Amino acid sequence: VTEDLHGFSKRRSCSSENEVDEYLEKLMLEAEKENRELKGDQVVSLPDEKLLEKGIELGYFSRRGNEALLTEEGVERSRQLIRSHRLAERLLADILNFSDEEIEEDACRYEHLLDESAIDSICSLLGHPRTCPHGNPIPPGKCCQGGAFKFRPLVVPLTELEPGEEAEVKYLATTDNDRLAHLTSLGITPGQQITLLRRRPAYVVQVDTSVISFDDEIAGQVYVRPVKQAVAVKKGRRFRWSRKFLRGR
Ligand SMILES: [Zn+2]
Ligand SMILES: [Zn+2]
């Protein structure tokens, strides 16, 4: 059982007004667990008639005789909800440095608050991450296609750094346990400050007093937040906050 499932099961309080969404998410998580795609026209068994009616009203389910079917809109909605949830987790973990517990409590609120374009902005900001902090896949959005960034994402793979640039390790995008253990033993762990020294013939990185080199593949799996950009963004956020604060008074 993934931590995500655990998180979802505890969310009763934050989404009681959103039972249809909750059910759609559950469908997607079940499909993931069983390694199959969620499909339109798939028969679903909703826990009660009221939920089905609400879902039909929203266009996420339809009726065929005595059966309830998921619609394409329903599939898209569950995809979007899972995407929002996991991107919110990334945002909370990597940028706002929330603890695991706080992430569990808050990711669910964000997923209902943010619309698709806000989610795509967060996705771009984070460098279009492929997985959530628990290692579960983030369904890609429109923003992830083409790879043309309007601005440099806040979190990038090591391969995007320029020589001399300092960065903080944010996460390691690999599920290979041996590789994770190897990187960790070298001191490449979330929160660690590093400096890229060279890009060729291999990526050479300074970690505290040691110097480590990586091949392209591993460098592409080490996601970092460049230090300089972090300062600029913090300033921007503070500015927006203070203006909002002043208007409120
Ligand atoms: Zn997760
Ligand atoms: Zn994206």
PDB file of C-alpha atoms and ligand atoms in Angstrom:
ATOM      1  CA  VAL A   1       0.000   0.000   0.000  1.00  0.00           C
ATOM      2  CA  THR A   2       1.460   3.333  -1.012  1.00  0.00           C
ATOM      3  CA  GLU A   3       1.437   6.334   1.261  1.00  0.00           C
ATOM      4  CA  ASP A   4      -0.843   8.012  -1.209  1.00  0.00           C
ATOM      5  CA  LEU A   5      -3.579   5.494  -0.578  1.00  0.00           C
ATOM      6  CA  HIS A   6      -3.096   6.029   3.111  1.00  0.00           C
ATOM      7  CA  GLY A   7      -3.415   9.765   2.588  1.00  0.00           C
ATOM      8  CA  PHE A   8      -6.530   9.412   0.493  1.00  0.00           C
ATOM      9  CA  SER A   9      -8.247   7.166   2.983  1.00  0.00           C
ATOM     10  CA  LYS A  10      -7.844   9.794   5.684  1.00  0.00           C
ATOM     11  CA  ARG A  11      -9.374  12.570   3.651  1.00  0.00           C
ATOM     12  CA  ARG A  12     -12.989  12.154   4.577  1.00  0.00           C
ATOM     13  CA  SER A  13     -13.149  15.463   6.402  1.00  0.00           C
ATOM     14  CA  CYS A  14     -11.698  17.610   3.639  1.00  0.00           C
ATOM     15  CA  SER A  15     -13.757  16.271   0.784  1.00  0.00           C
ATOM     16  CA  SER A  16     -17.108  15.323   2.248  1.00  0.00           C
ATOM     17  CA  GLU A  17     -18.602  18.028   0.027  1.00  0.00           C
ATOM     18  CA  ASN A  18     -16.818  16.390  -2.830  1.00  0.00           C
ATOM     19  CA  GLU A  19     -17.723  12.747  -2.629  1.00  0.00           C
ATOM     20  CA  VAL A  20     -17.879  12.318  -6.381  1.00  0.00           C
ATOM     21  CA  ASP A  21     -14.291  13.536  -6.703  1.00  0.00           C
ATOM     22  CA  GLU A  22     -13.248  11.261  -3.896  1.00  0.00           C
ATOM     23  CA  TYR A  23     -14.802   8.299  -5.643  1.00  0.00           C
ATOM     24  CA  LEU A  24     -13.179   9.210  -8.965  1.00  0.00           C
ATOM     25  CA  GLU A  25      -9.788   9.371  -7.294  1.00  0.00           C
ATOM     26  CA  LYS A  26     -10.360   6.011  -5.702  1.00  0.00           C
ATOM     27  CA  LEU A  27     -11.124   4.530  -9.135  1.00  0.00           C
ATOM     28  CA  MET A  28      -7.850   5.877 -10.508  1.00  0.00           C
ATOM     29  CA  LEU A  29      -5.818   4.607  -7.554  1.00  0.00           C
ATOM     30  CA  GLU A  30      -7.377   1.164  -7.872  1.00  0.00           C
ATOM     31  CA  ALA A  31      -6.618   1.069 -11.593  1.00  0.00           C
ATOM     32  CA  GLU A  32      -3.015   2.083 -10.854  1.00  0.00           C
ATOM     33  CA  LYS A  33      -2.650  -0.599  -8.236  1.00  0.00           C
ATOM     34  CA  GLU A  34      -3.888  -3.207 -10.683  1.00  0.00           C
ATOM     35  CA  ASN A  35      -1.653  -1.824 -13.406  1.00  0.00           C
ATOM     36  CA  ARG A  36      -4.429  -0.996 -15.845  1.00  0.00           C
ATOM     37  CA  GLU A  37      -5.679   2.180 -17.451  1.00  0.00           C
ATOM     38  CA  LEU A  38      -8.873   3.797 -16.336  1.00  0.00           C
ATOM     39  CA  LYS A  39     -11.226   3.762 -19.321  1.00  0.00           C
ATOM     40  CA  GLY A  40     -14.448   5.453 -20.316  1.00  0.00           C
ATOM     41  CA  ASP A  41     -17.406   3.034 -20.523  1.00  0.00           C
ATOM     42  CA  GLN A  42     -16.011   0.933 -17.717  1.00  0.00           C
ATOM     43  CA  VAL A  43     -18.682  -0.373 -15.351  1.00  0.00           C
ATOM     44  CA  VAL A  44     -18.478   1.065 -11.852  1.00  0.00           C
ATOM     45  CA  SER A  45     -20.324   0.165  -8.682  1.00  0.00           C
ATOM     46  CA  LEU A  46     -20.995   3.284  -6.709  1.00  0.00           C
ATOM     47  CA  PRO A  47     -21.723   2.963  -3.003  1.00  0.00           C
ATOM     48  CA  ASP A  48     -25.097   4.700  -3.265  1.00  0.00           C
ATOM     49  CA  GLU A  49     -27.684   6.038  -5.655  1.00  0.00           C
ATOM     50  CA  LYS A  50     -27.280   9.652  -4.556  1.00  0.00           C
ATOM     51  CA  LEU A  51     -23.626   9.634  -5.498  1.00  0.00           C
ATOM     52  CA  LEU A  52     -24.437   8.162  -8.902  1.00  0.00           C
ATOM     53  CA  GLU A  53     -27.054  10.799  -9.578  1.00  0.00           C
ATOM     54  CA  LYS A  54     -24.695  13.588  -8.603  1.00  0.00           C
ATOM     55  CA  GLY A  55     -22.013  12.069 -10.813  1.00  0.00           C
ATOM     56  CA  ILE A  56     -24.376  11.768 -13.770  1.00  0.00           C
ATOM     57  CA  GLU A  57     -25.376  15.397 -13.298  1.00  0.00           C
ATOM     58  CA  LEU A  58     -21.710  16.370 -13.489  1.00  0.00           C
ATOM     59  CA  GLY A  59     -21.210  14.221 -16.583  1.00  0.00           C
ATOM     60  CA  TYR A  60     -18.783  11.781 -14.976  1.00  0.00           C
ATOM     61  CA  PHE A  61     -21.079   8.741 -15.030  1.00  0.00           C
ATOM     62  CA  SER A  62     -23.865   7.436 -17.198  1.00  0.00           C
ATOM     63  CA  ARG A  63     -26.467   4.691 -16.961  1.00  0.00           C
ATOM     64  CA  ARG A  64     -26.859   1.606 -19.142  1.00  0.00           C
ATOM     65  CA  GLY A  65     -29.744  -0.505 -17.953  1.00  0.00           C
ATOM     66  CA  ASN A  66     -28.971  -1.364 -14.352  1.00  0.00           C
ATOM     67  CA  GLU A  67     -25.303  -0.573 -14.746  1.00  0.00           C
ATOM     68  CA  ALA A  68     -23.410   2.602 -14.001  1.00  0.00           C
ATOM     69  CA  LEU A  69     -20.633   3.531 -16.413  1.00  0.00           C
ATOM     70  CA  LEU A  70     -17.719   5.871 -16.125  1.00  0.00           C
ATOM     71  CA  THR A  71     -17.627   8.485 -18.916  1.00  0.00           C
ATOM     72  CA  GLU A  72     -14.558   9.911 -20.698  1.00  0.00           C
ATOM     73  CA  GLU A  73     -15.139  13.113 -18.708  1.00  0.00           C
ATOM     74  CA  GLY A  74     -15.036  11.018 -15.552  1.00  0.00           C
ATOM     75  CA  VAL A  75     -11.704   9.514 -16.604  1.00  0.00           C
ATOM     76  CA  GLU A  76     -10.313  12.957 -17.370  1.00  0.00           C
ATOM     77  CA  ARG A  77     -11.558  14.339 -14.058  1.00  0.00           C
ATOM     78  CA  SER A  78      -9.913  11.548 -12.037  1.00  0.00           C
ATOM     79  CA  ARG A  79      -6.687  12.006 -13.966  1.00  0.00           C
ATOM     80  CA  GLN A  80      -6.768  15.713 -13.235  1.00  0.00           C
ATOM     81  CA  LEU A  81      -7.471  15.148  -9.540  1.00  0.00           C
ATOM     82  CA  ILE A  82      -4.601  12.705  -9.120  1.00  0.00           C
ATOM     83  CA  ARG A  83      -2.349  15.047 -11.064  1.00  0.00           C
ATOM     84  CA  SER A  84      -3.294  17.998  -8.845  1.00  0.00           C
ATOM     85  CA  HIS A  85      -2.891  15.995  -5.672  1.00  0.00           C
ATOM     86  CA  ARG A  86       0.586  14.756  -6.534  1.00  0.00           C
ATOM     87  CA  LEU A  87       1.798  18.092  -7.877  1.00  0.00           C
ATOM     88  CA  ALA A  88       0.551  19.722  -4.677  1.00  0.00           C
ATOM     89  CA  GLU A  89       2.566  17.156  -2.742  1.00  0.00           C
ATOM     90  CA  ARG A  90       5.664  18.078  -4.756  1.00  0.00           C
ATOM     91  CA  LEU A  91       5.054  21.776  -4.204  1.00  0.00           C
ATOM     92  CA  LEU A  92       4.582  21.349  -0.470  1.00  0.00           C
ATOM     93  CA  ALA A  93       7.558  19.027  -0.087  1.00  0.00           C
ATOM     94  CA  ASP A  94      10.123  20.622  -2.389  1.00  0.00           C
ATOM     95  CA  ILE A  95       9.338  24.312  -2.338  1.00  0.00           C
ATOM     96  CA  LEU A  96       7.539  24.951   0.915  1.00  0.00           C
ATOM     97  CA  ASN A  97       9.458  22.302   2.890  1.00  0.00           C
ATOM     98  CA  PHE A  98       6.361  20.930   4.598  1.00  0.00           C
ATOM     99  CA  SER A  99       6.722  17.829   6.733  1.00  0.00           C
ATOM    100  CA  ASP A 100       5.251  14.520   5.574  1.00  0.00           C
ATOM    101  CA  GLU A 101       2.326  14.937   7.942  1.00  0.00           C
ATOM    102  CA  GLU A 102       1.504  18.421   6.760  1.00  0.00           C
ATOM    103  CA  ILE A 103       1.699  17.245   3.156  1.00  0.00           C
ATOM    104  CA  GLU A 104      -0.835  14.544   3.818  1.00  0.00           C
ATOM    105  CA  GLU A 105      -3.242  16.998   5.381  1.00  0.00           C
ATOM    106  CA  ASP A 106      -2.913  19.740   2.815  1.00  0.00           C
ATOM    107  CA  ALA A 107      -2.392  18.176  -0.609  1.00  0.00           C
ATOM    108  CA  CYS A 108      -6.048  17.183  -0.735  1.00  0.00           C
ATOM    109  CA  ARG A 109      -7.220  20.747  -0.180  1.00  0.00           C
ATOM    110  CA  TYR A 110      -5.099  22.107  -2.990  1.00  0.00           C
ATOM    111  CA  GLU A 111      -6.337  19.609  -5.508  1.00  0.00           C
ATOM    112  CA  HIS A 112      -9.895  20.963  -5.258  1.00  0.00           C
ATOM    113  CA  LEU A 113      -8.813  24.590  -5.038  1.00  0.00           C
ATOM    114  CA  LEU A 114      -6.625  24.813  -8.109  1.00  0.00           C
ATOM    115  CA  ASP A 115      -7.913  24.799 -11.661  1.00  0.00           C
ATOM    116  CA  GLU A 116      -6.151  23.205 -14.608  1.00  0.00           C
ATOM    117  CA  SER A 117      -4.120  26.242 -15.649  1.00  0.00           C
ATOM    118  CA  ALA A 118      -2.946  26.872 -12.079  1.00  0.00           C
ATOM    119  CA  ILE A 119      -1.888  23.244 -11.871  1.00  0.00           C
ATOM    120  CA  ASP A 120      -0.021  23.536 -15.183  1.00  0.00           C
ATOM    121  CA  SER A 121       1.823  26.588 -13.835  1.00  0.00           C
ATOM    122  CA  ILE A 122       2.847  24.679 -10.748  1.00  0.00           C
ATOM    123  CA  CYS A 123       3.917  21.783 -12.957  1.00  0.00           C
ATOM    124  CA  SER A 124       6.098  24.110 -15.064  1.00  0.00           C
ATOM    125  CA  LEU A 125       7.497  25.769 -11.971  1.00  0.00           C
ATOM    126  CA  LEU A 126       8.562  22.392 -10.616  1.00  0.00           C
ATOM    127  CA  GLY A 127      10.120  21.278 -13.901  1.00  0.00           C
ATOM    128  CA  HIS A 128       7.287  18.933 -14.947  1.00  0.00           C
ATOM    129  CA  PRO A 129       8.044  16.267 -12.338  1.00  0.00           C
ATOM    130  CA  ARG A 130       7.191  12.691 -13.270  1.00  0.00           C
ATOM    131  CA  THR A 131       6.550  11.384  -9.771  1.00  0.00           C
ATOM    132  CA  CYS A 132       5.203  12.570  -6.422  1.00  0.00           C
ATOM    133  CA  PRO A 133       7.349  12.442  -3.277  1.00  0.00           C
ATOM    134  CA  HIS A 134       6.035   8.914  -2.675  1.00  0.00           C
ATOM    135  CA  GLY A 135       7.276   7.782  -6.079  1.00  0.00           C
ATOM    136  CA  ASN A 136       3.822   7.531  -7.659  1.00  0.00           C
ATOM    137  CA  PRO A 137       3.415   8.754 -11.249  1.00  0.00           C
ATOM    138  CA  ILE A 138       2.046  12.231 -11.968  1.00  0.00           C
ATOM    139  CA  PRO A 139      -0.195  12.121 -15.053  1.00  0.00           C
ATOM    140  CA  PRO A 140       1.317  14.606 -17.532  1.00  0.00           C
ATOM    141  CA  GLY A 141      -0.609  17.735 -18.522  1.00  0.00           C
ATOM    142  CA  LYS A 142      -0.606  19.958 -21.593  1.00  0.00           C
ATOM    143  CA  CYS A 143       2.331  21.903 -20.153  1.00  0.00           C
ATOM    144  CA  CYS A 144       4.523  18.799 -20.138  1.00  0.00           C
ATOM    145  CA  GLN A 145       4.418  18.361 -23.903  1.00  0.00           C
ATOM    146  CA  GLY A 146       7.005  19.897 -26.174  1.00  0.00           C
ATOM    147  CA  GLY A 147       9.321  20.743 -23.318  1.00  0.00           C
ATOM    148  CA  ALA A 148       9.551  24.419 -24.271  1.00  0.00           C
ATOM    149  CA  PHE A 149       9.686  26.227 -20.941  1.00  0.00           C
ATOM    150  CA  LYS A 150       8.619  29.849 -20.810  1.00  0.00           C
ATOM    151  CA  PHE A 151      10.941  30.272 -17.880  1.00  0.00           C
ATOM    152  CA  ARG A 152      13.428  28.063 -16.201  1.00  0.00           C
ATOM    153  CA  PRO A 153      11.649  25.809 -13.745  1.00  0.00           C
ATOM    154  CA  LEU A 154      12.451  26.217 -10.055  1.00  0.00           C
ATOM    155  CA  VAL A 155      13.561  22.633  -9.844  1.00  0.00           C
ATOM    156  CA  VAL A 156      15.657  21.170 -12.644  1.00  0.00           C
ATOM    157  CA  PRO A 157      17.732  18.075 -13.273  1.00  0.00           C
ATOM    158  CA  LEU A 158      21.424  18.495 -12.577  1.00  0.00           C
ATOM    159  CA  THR A 159      22.021  18.430 -16.332  1.00  0.00           C
ATOM    160  CA  GLU A 160      20.397  21.896 -16.577  1.00  0.00           C
ATOM    161  CA  LEU A 161      22.920  23.577 -14.285  1.00  0.00           C
ATOM    162  CA  GLU A 162      25.777  25.688 -15.595  1.00  0.00           C
ATOM    163  CA  PRO A 163      29.309  25.068 -14.318  1.00  0.00           C
ATOM    164  CA  GLY A 164      29.861  27.074 -11.144  1.00  0.00           C
ATOM    165  CA  GLU A 165      26.196  27.076 -10.244  1.00  0.00           C
ATOM    166  CA  GLU A 166      25.146  26.181  -6.712  1.00  0.00           C
ATOM    167  CA  ALA A 167      21.982  24.262  -6.017  1.00  0.00           C
ATOM    168  CA  GLU A 168      20.158  22.350  -3.343  1.00  0.00           C
ATOM    169  CA  VAL A 169      19.289  18.717  -3.994  1.00  0.00           C
ATOM    170  CA  LYS A 170      15.503  18.334  -3.959  1.00  0.00           C
ATOM    171  CA  TYR A 171      14.833  14.757  -4.910  1.00  0.00           C
ATOM    172  CA  LEU A 172      16.230  11.754  -6.703  1.00  0.00           C
ATOM    173  CA  ALA A 173      14.004  10.649  -9.546  1.00  0.00           C
ATOM    174  CA  THR A 174      14.836   6.993  -9.509  1.00  0.00           C
ATOM    175  CA  THR A 175      13.100   3.966  -8.066  1.00  0.00           C
ATOM    176  CA  ASP A 176      16.269   1.897  -8.396  1.00  0.00           C
ATOM    177  CA  ASN A 177      17.120   1.146  -4.764  1.00  0.00           C
ATOM    178  CA  ASP A 178      20.772   0.352  -5.449  1.00  0.00           C
ATOM    179  CA  ARG A 179      21.212   3.640  -7.226  1.00  0.00           C
ATOM    180  CA  LEU A 180      19.411   5.517  -4.466  1.00  0.00           C
ATOM    181  CA  ALA A 181      21.610   3.891  -1.841  1.00  0.00           C
ATOM    182  CA  HIS A 182      24.703   4.696  -3.885  1.00  0.00           C
ATOM    183  CA  LEU A 183      23.752   8.356  -4.315  1.00  0.00           C
ATOM    184  CA  THR A 184      22.846   8.648  -0.649  1.00  0.00           C
ATOM    185  CA  SER A 185      26.197   7.158   0.380  1.00  0.00           C
ATOM    186  CA  LEU A 186      27.875   9.868  -1.694  1.00  0.00           C
ATOM    187  CA  GLY A 187      25.949  12.527   0.212  1.00  0.00           C
ATOM    188  CA  ILE A 188      23.475  13.281  -2.586  1.00  0.00           C
ATOM    189  CA  THR A 189      20.378  13.612  -0.425  1.00  0.00           C
ATOM    190  CA  PRO A 190      17.498  16.109  -0.350  1.00  0.00           C
ATOM    191  CA  GLY A 191      18.566  19.342   1.317  1.00  0.00           C
ATOM    192  CA  GLN A 192      22.254  18.925   0.435  1.00  0.00           C
ATOM    193  CA  GLN A 193      23.966  21.935  -1.143  1.00  0.00           C
ATOM    194  CA  ILE A 194      26.052  21.114  -4.187  1.00  0.00           C
ATOM    195  CA  THR A 195      28.054  23.010  -6.787  1.00  0.00           C
ATOM    196  CA  LEU A 196      28.360  21.839 -10.364  1.00  0.00           C
ATOM    197  CA  LEU A 197      32.016  22.109 -11.346  1.00  0.00           C
ATOM    198  CA  ARG A 198      32.030  20.680 -14.862  1.00  0.00           C
ATOM    199  CA  ARG A 199      29.623  19.224 -17.387  1.00  0.00           C
ATOM    200  CA  ARG A 200      32.112  17.390 -19.572  1.00  0.00           C
ATOM    201  CA  PRO A 201      33.292  14.671 -20.030  1.00  0.00           C
ATOM    202  CA  ALA A 202      31.119  13.832 -17.023  1.00  0.00           C
ATOM    203  CA  TYR A 203      29.064  15.879 -14.586  1.00  0.00           C
ATOM    204  CA  VAL A 204      31.386  16.771 -11.724  1.00  0.00           C
ATOM    205  CA  VAL A 205      29.864  18.015  -8.514  1.00  0.00           C
ATOM    206  CA  GLN A 206      31.285  19.319  -5.275  1.00  0.00           C
ATOM    207  CA  VAL A 207      29.500  18.030  -2.180  1.00  0.00           C
ATOM    208  CA  ASP A 208      30.964  19.486   1.015  1.00  0.00           C
ATOM    209  CA  THR A 209      34.641  18.641   0.655  1.00  0.00           C
ATOM    210  CA  SER A 210      34.322  15.776  -1.793  1.00  0.00           C
ATOM    211  CA  VAL A 211      34.126  15.831  -5.537  1.00  0.00           C
ATOM    212  CA  ILE A 212      31.851  13.341  -7.283  1.00  0.00           C
ATOM    213  CA  SER A 213      31.253  12.631 -10.948  1.00  0.00           C
ATOM    214  CA  PHE A 214      28.105  11.312 -12.632  1.00  0.00           C
ATOM    215  CA  ASP A 215      27.243  10.080 -16.079  1.00  0.00           C
ATOM    216  CA  ASP A 216      24.424  11.758 -18.034  1.00  0.00           C
ATOM    217  CA  GLU A 217      21.803   9.262 -16.955  1.00  0.00           C
ATOM    218  CA  ILE A 218      22.345   9.691 -13.224  1.00  0.00           C
ATOM    219  CA  ALA A 219      22.760  13.454 -13.535  1.00  0.00           C
ATOM    220  CA  GLY A 220      19.349  13.537 -15.198  1.00  0.00           C
ATOM    221  CA  GLN A 221      17.808  11.881 -12.156  1.00  0.00           C
ATOM    222  CA  VAL A 222      19.159  14.271  -9.553  1.00  0.00           C
ATOM    223  CA  TYR A 223      16.680  17.139  -9.273  1.00  0.00           C
ATOM    224  CA  VAL A 224      17.978  20.334  -7.752  1.00  0.00           C
ATOM    225  CA  ARG A 225      16.835  23.829  -7.021  1.00  0.00           C
ATOM    226  CA  PRO A 226      19.380  26.421  -8.190  1.00  0.00           C
ATOM    227  CA  VAL A 227      20.295  28.685  -5.284  1.00  0.00           C
ATOM    228  CA  LYS A 228      20.197  32.054  -7.043  1.00  0.00           C
ATOM    229  CA  GLN A 229      16.704  31.590  -8.411  1.00  0.00           C
ATOM    230  CA  ALA A 230      15.424  30.588  -5.009  1.00  0.00           C
ATOM    231  CA  VAL A 231      16.298  34.046  -3.676  1.00  0.00           C
ATOM    232  CA  ALA A 232      14.518  35.856  -6.497  1.00  0.00           C
ATOM    233  CA  VAL A 233      11.380  33.838  -6.033  1.00  0.00           C
ATOM    234  CA  LYS A 234      11.298  34.347  -2.292  1.00  0.00           C
ATOM    235  CA  LYS A 235      11.477  38.091  -2.858  1.00  0.00           C
ATOM    236  CA  GLY A 236       8.632  37.943  -5.341  1.00  0.00           C
ATOM    237  CA  ARG A 237       6.477  36.011  -2.970  1.00  0.00           C
ATOM    238  CA  ARG A 238       7.124  38.375  -0.103  1.00  0.00           C
ATOM    239  CA  PHE A 239       6.233  41.314  -2.315  1.00  0.00           C
ATOM    240  CA  ARG A 240       2.921  39.807  -3.309  1.00  0.00           C
ATOM    241  CA  TRP A 241       2.127  38.907   0.233  1.00  0.00           C
ATOM    242  CA  SER A 242       2.805  42.384   1.548  1.00  0.00           C
ATOM    243  CA  ARG A 243       0.619  44.009  -1.118  1.00  0.00           C
ATOM    244  CA  LYS A 244      -2.227  41.691  -0.342  1.00  0.00           C
ATOM    245  CA  PHE A 245      -1.697  42.365   3.324  1.00  0.00           C
ATOM    246  CA  LEU A 246      -1.834  46.137   2.838  1.00  0.00           C
ATOM    247  CA  ARG A 247      -4.974  45.973   0.736  1.00  0.00           C
ATOM    248  CA  GLY A 248      -6.599  43.858   3.416  1.00  0.00           C
ATOM    249  CA  ARG A 249      -6.114  46.659   5.916  1.00  0.00           C
TER     250      ARG A 249
HETATM  251 ZN    ZN B   1       2.197  10.993  -3.227  1.00  0.00          ZN
HETATM  252 ZN    ZN B   2       3.997  19.913 -16.929  1.00  0.00          ZN
END
